[in-house]
mmCIF file of C-alpha atoms in Angstrom:
data_model
loop_
_atom_site.group_PDB
_atom_site.id
_atom_site.type_symbol
_atom_site.label_atom_id
_atom_site.label_comp_id
_atom_site.label_asym_id
_atom_site.label_seq_id
_atom_site.Cartn_x
_atom_site.Cartn_y
_atom_site.Cartn_z
ATOM 1 C CA UNK A 484 14.540 96.048 86.712
ATOM 2 C CA UNK A 485 17.852 98.331 88.002
ATOM 3 C CA UNK A 486 20.734 97.138 89.691
ATOM 4 C CA UNK A 487 22.607 97.640 92.290
ATOM 5 C CA UNK A 488 26.424 98.251 91.662
ATOM 6 C CA UNK A 489 28.644 97.199 94.539
ATOM 7 C CA UNK A 490 32.048 97.444 92.942
ATOM 8 C CA UNK A 491 34.677 97.656 95.386
ATOM 9 C CA UNK A 492 35.323 101.642 94.105
ATOM 10 C CA UNK A 493 31.700 102.519 94.738
ATOM 11 C CA UNK A 494 32.274 101.010 98.301
ATOM 12 C CA UNK A 495 35.709 102.690 98.839
ATOM 13 C CA UNK A 496 34.091 106.061 97.809
ATOM 14 C CA UNK A 497 30.934 105.371 100.254
ATOM 15 C CA UNK A 498 33.073 104.440 102.686
ATOM 16 C CA UNK A 499 35.795 107.648 102.739
ATOM 17 C CA UNK A 500 32.604 110.031 101.984
ATOM 18 C CA UNK A 501 31.046 108.798 105.267
ATOM 19 C CA UNK A 502 34.268 108.958 107.285
ATOM 20 C CA UNK A 503 36.244 111.918 105.664
ATOM 21 C CA UNK A 504 35.779 114.056 108.585
ATOM 22 C CA UNK A 505 37.243 111.412 111.453
ATOM 23 C CA UNK A 506 40.179 110.672 108.710
ATOM 24 C CA UNK A 507 40.826 114.564 108.461
ATOM 25 C CA UNK A 508 40.644 115.001 112.247
ATOM 26 C CA UNK A 509 42.847 112.319 112.847
ATOM 27 C CA UNK A 510 45.481 113.231 110.314
ATOM 28 C CA UNK A 511 45.297 116.641 111.620
ATOM 29 C CA UNK A 512 45.705 115.517 115.549
ATOM 30 C CA UNK A 513 48.661 113.555 114.269
ATOM 31 C CA UNK A 514 50.427 116.609 112.279
ATOM 32 C CA UNK A 515 50.072 119.260 114.920
ATOM 33 C CA UNK A 516 51.807 117.584 117.973
ATOM 34 C CA UNK A 517 54.252 116.452 115.624
ATOM 35 C CA UNK A 518 55.155 119.901 114.322
ATOM 36 C CA UNK A 519 55.471 121.291 117.513
ATOM 37 C CA UNK A 520 52.132 123.191 117.841
ATOM 38 C CA UNK A 521 50.654 121.268 120.005
ATOM 39 C CA UNK A 522 52.030 120.213 123.144
ATOM 40 C CA UNK A 523 52.595 116.370 123.223
ATOM 41 C CA UNK A 524 52.807 116.344 126.745
ATOM 42 C CA UNK A 525 49.876 117.088 126.935
ATOM 43 C CA UNK A 526 47.969 116.247 123.786
ATOM 44 C CA UNK A 527 49.831 113.225 122.468
ATOM 45 C CA UNK A 528 49.523 112.004 118.331
ATOM 46 C CA UNK A 529 47.045 109.298 117.915
ATOM 47 C CA UNK A 530 49.817 106.900 117.130
ATOM 48 C CA UNK A 531 51.395 107.348 120.366
ATOM 49 C CA UNK A 532 47.757 106.847 122.247
ATOM 50 C CA UNK A 533 47.752 103.476 120.140
ATOM 51 C CA UNK A 534 50.943 102.387 121.122
ATOM 52 C CA UNK A 535 50.264 103.238 124.580
ATOM 53 C CA UNK A 536 46.523 100.922 124.436
ATOM 54 C CA UNK A 537 48.349 98.063 122.613
ATOM 55 C CA UNK A 538 51.089 98.136 126.052
ATOM 56 C CA UNK A 539 48.352 98.162 128.137
ATOM 57 C CA UNK A 540 46.347 95.405 126.297
ATOM 58 C CA UNK A 541 50.108 93.246 126.825
ATOM 59 C CA UNK A 542 49.358 93.285 130.579
ATOM 60 C CA UNK A 543 45.868 92.995 130.767
ATOM 61 C CA UNK A 544 45.238 96.325 132.497
ATOM 62 C CA UNK A 545 42.861 97.661 129.876
ATOM 63 C CA UNK A 546 40.853 94.405 129.102
ATOM 64 C CA UNK A 547 40.301 94.675 133.162
ATOM 65 C CA UNK A 548 39.709 97.789 133.662
ATOM 66 C CA UNK A 549 37.221 97.807 130.290
ATOM 67 C CA UNK A 550 35.429 94.884 131.894
ATOM 68 C CA UNK A 551 34.701 96.209 134.877
ATOM 69 C CA UNK A 552 33.237 99.463 133.389
ATOM 70 C CA UNK A 553 31.154 97.554 130.379
ATOM 71 C CA UNK A 554 29.486 95.502 133.630
ATOM 72 C CA UNK A 555 28.627 98.877 135.227
ATOM 73 C CA UNK A 556 27.450 100.665 132.458
ATOM 74 C CA UNK A 557 25.314 97.643 130.874
ATOM 75 C CA UNK A 558 23.878 97.105 134.564
ATOM 76 C CA UNK A 559 22.727 100.621 135.274
ATOM 77 C CA UNK A 560 21.530 100.669 131.695
ATOM 78 C CA UNK A 561 19.517 97.537 131.488
ATOM 79 C CA UNK A 562 17.855 98.400 134.808
ATOM 80 C CA UNK A 563 17.148 101.717 133.817
ATOM 81 C CA UNK A 564 15.555 100.137 130.501
ATOM 82 C CA UNK A 565 13.427 97.780 132.657
ATOM 83 C CA UNK A 566 11.824 100.756 134.797
ATOM 84 C CA UNK A 567 11.630 103.175 132.037
ATOM 85 C CA UNK A 568 10.338 101.286 129.163
ATOM 86 C CA UNK A 569 7.084 99.771 130.881
ATOM 87 C CA UNK A 570 6.498 103.090 132.631
ATOM 88 C CA UNK A 571 6.733 105.478 130.057
ATOM 89 C CA UNK A 572 4.317 102.859 127.538
ATOM 90 C CA UNK A 573 2.087 102.712 130.415
ATOM 91 C CA UNK A 574 2.350 106.348 130.997
ATOM 92 C CA UNK A 575 1.856 107.953 127.417
ATOM 93 C CA UNK A 576 -0.798 105.106 126.041
ATOM 94 C CA UNK A 577 -3.021 104.017 129.150
ATOM 95 C CA UNK A 578 -2.847 106.884 132.182
ATOM 96 C CA UNK A 579 -2.427 110.026 130.166
ATOM 97 C CA UNK A 580 -4.560 112.273 132.400
ATOM 98 C CA UNK A 581 -1.909 111.031 135.649
ATOM 99 C CA UNK A 582 0.930 111.407 132.783
ATOM 100 C CA UNK A 583 -0.081 115.398 132.475
ATOM 101 C CA UNK A 584 -0.474 115.556 136.447
ATOM 102 C CA UNK A 585 3.250 114.127 136.723
ATOM 103 C CA UNK A 586 4.982 115.239 134.031
ATOM 104 C CA UNK A 587 6.220 118.532 135.576
ATOM 105 C CA UNK A 588 7.885 116.569 138.068
ATOM 106 C CA UNK A 589 9.167 114.129 135.892
ATOM 107 C CA UNK A 590 10.738 117.161 134.009
ATOM 108 C CA UNK A 591 11.899 118.774 137.164
ATOM 109 C CA UNK A 592 13.649 115.334 138.727
ATOM 110 C CA UNK A 593 15.228 114.613 135.334
ATOM 111 C CA UNK A 594 16.950 118.264 134.969
ATOM 112 C CA UNK A 595 18.531 117.700 138.552
ATOM 113 C CA UNK A 596 22.468 117.423 138.334
ATOM 114 C CA UNK A 597 23.784 114.321 138.914
ATOM 115 C CA UNK A 598 26.877 114.932 140.254
ATOM 116 C CA UNK A 599 25.165 116.894 142.796
ATOM 117 C CA UNK A 600 23.480 113.938 143.922
ATOM 118 C CA UNK A 601 26.678 111.570 144.271
ATOM 119 C CA UNK A 602 26.717 112.187 148.140
ATOM 120 C CA UNK A 603 23.228 111.595 148.764
ATOM 121 C CA UNK A 604 23.695 107.909 146.429
ATOM 122 C CA UNK A 605 26.593 107.371 148.969
ATOM 123 C CA UNK A 606 25.091 108.174 151.940
ATOM 124 C CA UNK A 607 21.921 105.769 151.498
ATOM 125 C CA UNK A 608 24.223 103.379 149.253
ATOM 126 C CA UNK A 609 27.550 103.432 149.902
ATOM 127 C CA UNK A 610 30.567 103.753 147.741
ATOM 128 C CA UNK A 611 30.525 100.245 146.606
ATOM 129 C CA UNK A 612 29.145 98.562 143.157
ATOM 130 C CA UNK A 613 25.429 99.482 144.026
ATOM 131 C CA UNK A 614 25.832 103.236 144.221
ATOM 132 C CA UNK A 615 27.806 103.140 140.900
ATOM 133 C CA UNK A 616 25.180 101.382 139.079
ATOM 134 C CA UNK A 617 22.481 103.229 140.840
ATOM 135 C CA UNK A 618 23.317 106.329 139.414
ATOM 136 C CA UNK A 619 24.168 105.113 136.583
ATOM 137 C CA UNK A 620 20.600 104.114 136.183
ATOM 138 C CA UNK A 621 19.445 107.288 137.728
ATOM 139 C CA UNK A 622 20.984 109.427 134.788
ATOM 140 C CA UNK A 623 19.902 107.003 132.016
ATOM 141 C CA UNK A 624 16.393 106.496 132.907
ATOM 142 C CA UNK A 625 15.051 109.921 132.153
ATOM 143 C CA UNK A 626 15.730 109.951 128.308
ATOM 144 C CA UNK A 627 14.238 106.842 128.150
ATOM 145 C CA UNK A 628 11.118 107.650 129.913
ATOM 146 C CA UNK A 629 10.489 110.959 128.700
ATOM 147 C CA UNK A 630 11.335 109.731 124.790
ATOM 148 C CA UNK A 631 8.915 106.902 125.532
ATOM 149 C CA UNK A 632 6.470 109.101 126.703
ATOM 150 C CA UNK A 633 6.503 111.348 124.287
ATOM 151 C CA UNK A 634 6.787 108.641 121.045
ATOM 152 C CA UNK A 635 3.328 106.763 122.319
ATOM 153 C CA UNK A 636 1.633 110.570 123.028
ATOM 154 C CA UNK A 637 2.615 111.669 119.720
ATOM 155 C CA UNK A 638 1.389 109.418 117.786
ATOM 156 C CA UNK A 639 -0.928 110.309 114.815
ATOM 157 C CA UNK A 640 -4.671 109.864 116.008
ATOM 158 C CA UNK A 641 -5.682 109.359 112.678
ATOM 159 C CA UNK A 642 -3.825 105.843 112.783
ATOM 160 C CA UNK A 643 -5.843 105.435 116.361
ATOM 161 C CA UNK A 644 -8.923 106.328 115.088
ATOM 162 C CA UNK A 645 -8.548 103.705 111.770
ATOM 163 C CA UNK A 646 -7.582 100.872 114.200
ATOM 164 C CA UNK A 647 -10.664 101.454 116.241
ATOM 165 C CA UNK A 648 -12.424 101.419 113.228
ATOM 166 C CA UNK A 649 -11.273 98.258 112.273
ATOM 167 C CA UNK A 650 -12.644 96.745 115.523
ATOM 168 C CA UNK A 651 -9.256 96.497 117.305
ATOM 169 C CA UNK A 652 -9.452 96.539 120.914
ATOM 170 C CA UNK A 653 -6.942 98.334 123.208
ATOM 171 C CA UNK A 654 -4.264 96.191 123.874
ATOM 172 C CA UNK A 655 -3.921 96.071 120.058
ATOM 173 C CA UNK A 656 -3.858 99.187 119.165
ATOM 174 C CA UNK A 657 -1.535 99.548 121.893
ATOM 175 C CA UNK A 658 0.904 96.624 120.535
ATOM 176 C CA UNK A 659 0.075 96.855 116.714
ATOM 177 C CA UNK A 660 -0.147 100.832 116.381
ATOM 178 C CA UNK A 661 0.957 103.073 119.076
ATOM 179 C CA UNK A 662 4.519 101.051 119.862
ATOM 180 C CA UNK A 663 5.257 100.659 116.302
ATOM 181 C CA UNK A 664 4.647 103.991 115.378
ATOM 182 C CA UNK A 665 6.799 105.304 118.674
ATOM 183 C CA UNK A 666 9.690 103.300 118.257
ATOM 184 C CA UNK A 667 11.812 105.767 116.228
ATOM 185 C CA UNK A 668 11.329 108.106 119.211
ATOM 186 C CA UNK A 669 11.686 105.424 121.795
ATOM 187 C CA UNK A 670 15.062 104.637 120.583
ATOM 188 C CA UNK A 671 16.339 107.886 120.448
ATOM 189 C CA UNK A 672 15.495 107.689 124.064
ATOM 190 C CA UNK A 673 17.435 104.921 124.116
ATOM 191 C CA UNK A 674 20.579 106.204 122.677
ATOM 192 C CA UNK A 675 20.526 109.213 124.610
ATOM 193 C CA UNK A 676 20.652 107.104 127.847
ATOM 194 C CA UNK A 677 23.219 105.061 126.379
ATOM 195 C CA UNK A 678 25.479 108.115 125.944
ATOM 196 C CA UNK A 679 24.505 109.469 129.408
ATOM 197 C CA UNK A 680 25.411 105.890 130.774
ATOM 198 C CA UNK A 681 28.884 106.154 129.509
ATOM 199 C CA UNK A 682 29.268 109.856 130.818
ATOM 200 C CA UNK A 683 27.819 109.118 134.089
ATOM 201 C CA UNK A 684 30.328 106.229 134.267
ATOM 202 C CA UNK A 685 33.422 108.508 134.090
ATOM 203 C CA UNK A 686 32.211 110.726 137.312
ATOM 204 C CA UNK A 687 30.951 107.287 139.323
ATOM 205 C CA UNK A 688 34.440 105.816 139.308
ATOM 206 C CA UNK A 689 36.065 108.432 139.779
ATOM 207 C CA UNK A 690 34.689 108.556 143.407
ATOM 208 C CA UNK A 691 35.719 105.507 145.620
ATOM 209 C CA UNK A 692 36.850 103.263 142.890
ATOM 210 C CA UNK A 693 39.744 100.671 142.320
ATOM 211 C CA UNK A 694 39.016 99.453 139.159
ATOM 212 C CA UNK A 695 37.726 101.092 135.495
ATOM 213 C CA UNK A 696 38.051 102.603 132.889
ATOM 214 C CA UNK A 697 37.411 106.337 134.978
ATOM 215 C CA UNK A 698 39.793 104.803 137.992
ATOM 216 C CA UNK A 699 42.335 104.332 135.617
ATOM 217 C CA UNK A 700 42.050 108.120 134.103
ATOM 218 C CA UNK A 701 41.886 109.606 137.052
ATOM 219 C CA UNK A 702 45.003 107.670 138.514
ATOM 220 C CA UNK A 703 46.664 108.204 135.031
ATOM 221 C CA UNK A 704 46.147 111.627 135.769
ATOM 222 C CA UNK A 705 47.336 112.401 139.178
ATOM 223 C CA UNK A 706 50.753 110.749 138.278
ATOM 224 C CA UNK A 707 50.999 112.500 134.769
ATOM 225 C CA UNK A 708 50.722 109.454 132.794
ATOM 226 C CA UNK A 709 49.343 111.128 129.851
ATOM 227 C CA UNK A 710 49.234 108.735 127.128
ATOM 228 C CA UNK A 711 47.854 106.346 130.143
ATOM 229 C CA UNK A 712 44.800 109.101 130.215
ATOM 230 C CA UNK A 713 44.390 109.430 126.835
ATOM 231 C CA UNK A 714 44.018 105.479 126.316
ATOM 232 C CA UNK A 715 41.575 105.538 128.913
ATOM 233 C CA UNK A 716 39.638 108.477 127.077
ATOM 234 C CA UNK A 717 39.944 106.752 123.964
ATOM 235 C CA UNK A 718 38.476 103.925 124.820
ATOM 236 C CA UNK A 719 35.155 105.185 126.302
ATOM 237 C CA UNK A 720 34.696 107.029 123.294
ATOM 238 C CA UNK A 721 35.074 104.066 120.920
ATOM 239 C CA UNK A 722 32.527 101.876 123.727
ATOM 240 C CA UNK A 723 30.384 104.948 123.327
ATOM 241 C CA UNK A 724 30.550 104.895 119.653
ATOM 242 C CA UNK A 725 30.084 100.750 119.299
ATOM 243 C CA UNK A 726 27.027 100.905 121.633
ATOM 244 C CA UNK A 727 25.664 103.811 120.001
ATOM 245 C CA UNK A 728 25.941 101.697 116.514
ATOM 246 C CA UNK A 729 24.537 98.661 117.659
ATOM 247 C CA UNK A 730 21.532 100.517 118.957
ATOM 248 C CA UNK A 731 21.060 102.052 115.655
ATOM 249 C CA UNK A 732 21.266 98.931 113.994
ATOM 250 C CA UNK A 733 19.020 97.086 115.906
ATOM 251 C CA UNK A 734 16.474 100.065 115.156
ATOM 252 C CA UNK A 735 16.704 99.334 111.480
ATOM 253 C CA UNK A 736 15.864 95.560 112.372
ATOM 254 C CA UNK A 737 13.062 96.359 114.472
ATOM 255 C CA UNK A 738 11.505 99.420 112.756
ATOM 256 C CA UNK A 739 12.015 97.865 109.129
ATOM 257 C CA UNK A 740 8.830 99.781 107.749
ATOM 258 C CA UNK A 741 11.041 102.861 108.320
ATOM 259 C CA UNK A 742 12.764 104.312 105.474
ATOM 260 C CA UNK A 743 15.253 107.247 105.177
ATOM 261 C CA UNK A 744 14.526 110.197 102.876
ATOM 262 C CA UNK A 745 16.702 111.839 100.883
ATOM 263 C CA UNK A 746 15.994 115.222 99.404
#
């Protein structure tokens, strides 16, 4: 019986190998402005940005704007999940002929530039929270919906035939075969939707907003508070990374049957 070595040295090497590109990037980012090869006025060093983030945390500015933004992101994201997941499972699993008929329309709507739709959402919903959450939901739902349909539709027919030969009904095949087999593709769509939600957040908060990370970034840029602007940008990037990591962890917990393949 083989044993797995979890020594501190192996753990350090594994972590270093995983994050070496980020470490090198941050070191280069720190050195280039310090040496004057990059203008620090527009691209401050990571230490300067961290110092600004610490200052913003002390007076509560960063926490307040982060909470406002997270509320908008998760409201729009959860609304998209509630709409897109059931619809995707139904279209891909039970109404395939209808899905084929509406698929071109869904593809067309998903390609619509969300920034060009801002005026429409503002006209009908105003410039309050509802319009911001709705535009985030609109952008987020398409990768979730289309990937869910694709995941269900591309399940190996052999699995379905085996389930039928085992005497399973339509509902059992859907819950025990189609959904588990489609989860990797579905989670890909969910993670794409989360990325799009944070991407759209900045645009939504730059229009008619008085709080949020997007508003903070825009206001800092207008008055040339560049470290504060970068503090907001880095915060959004970190939040996106944390959410994506959390979804990857959830996927691994749910898809326990899936194994990584090494070549």
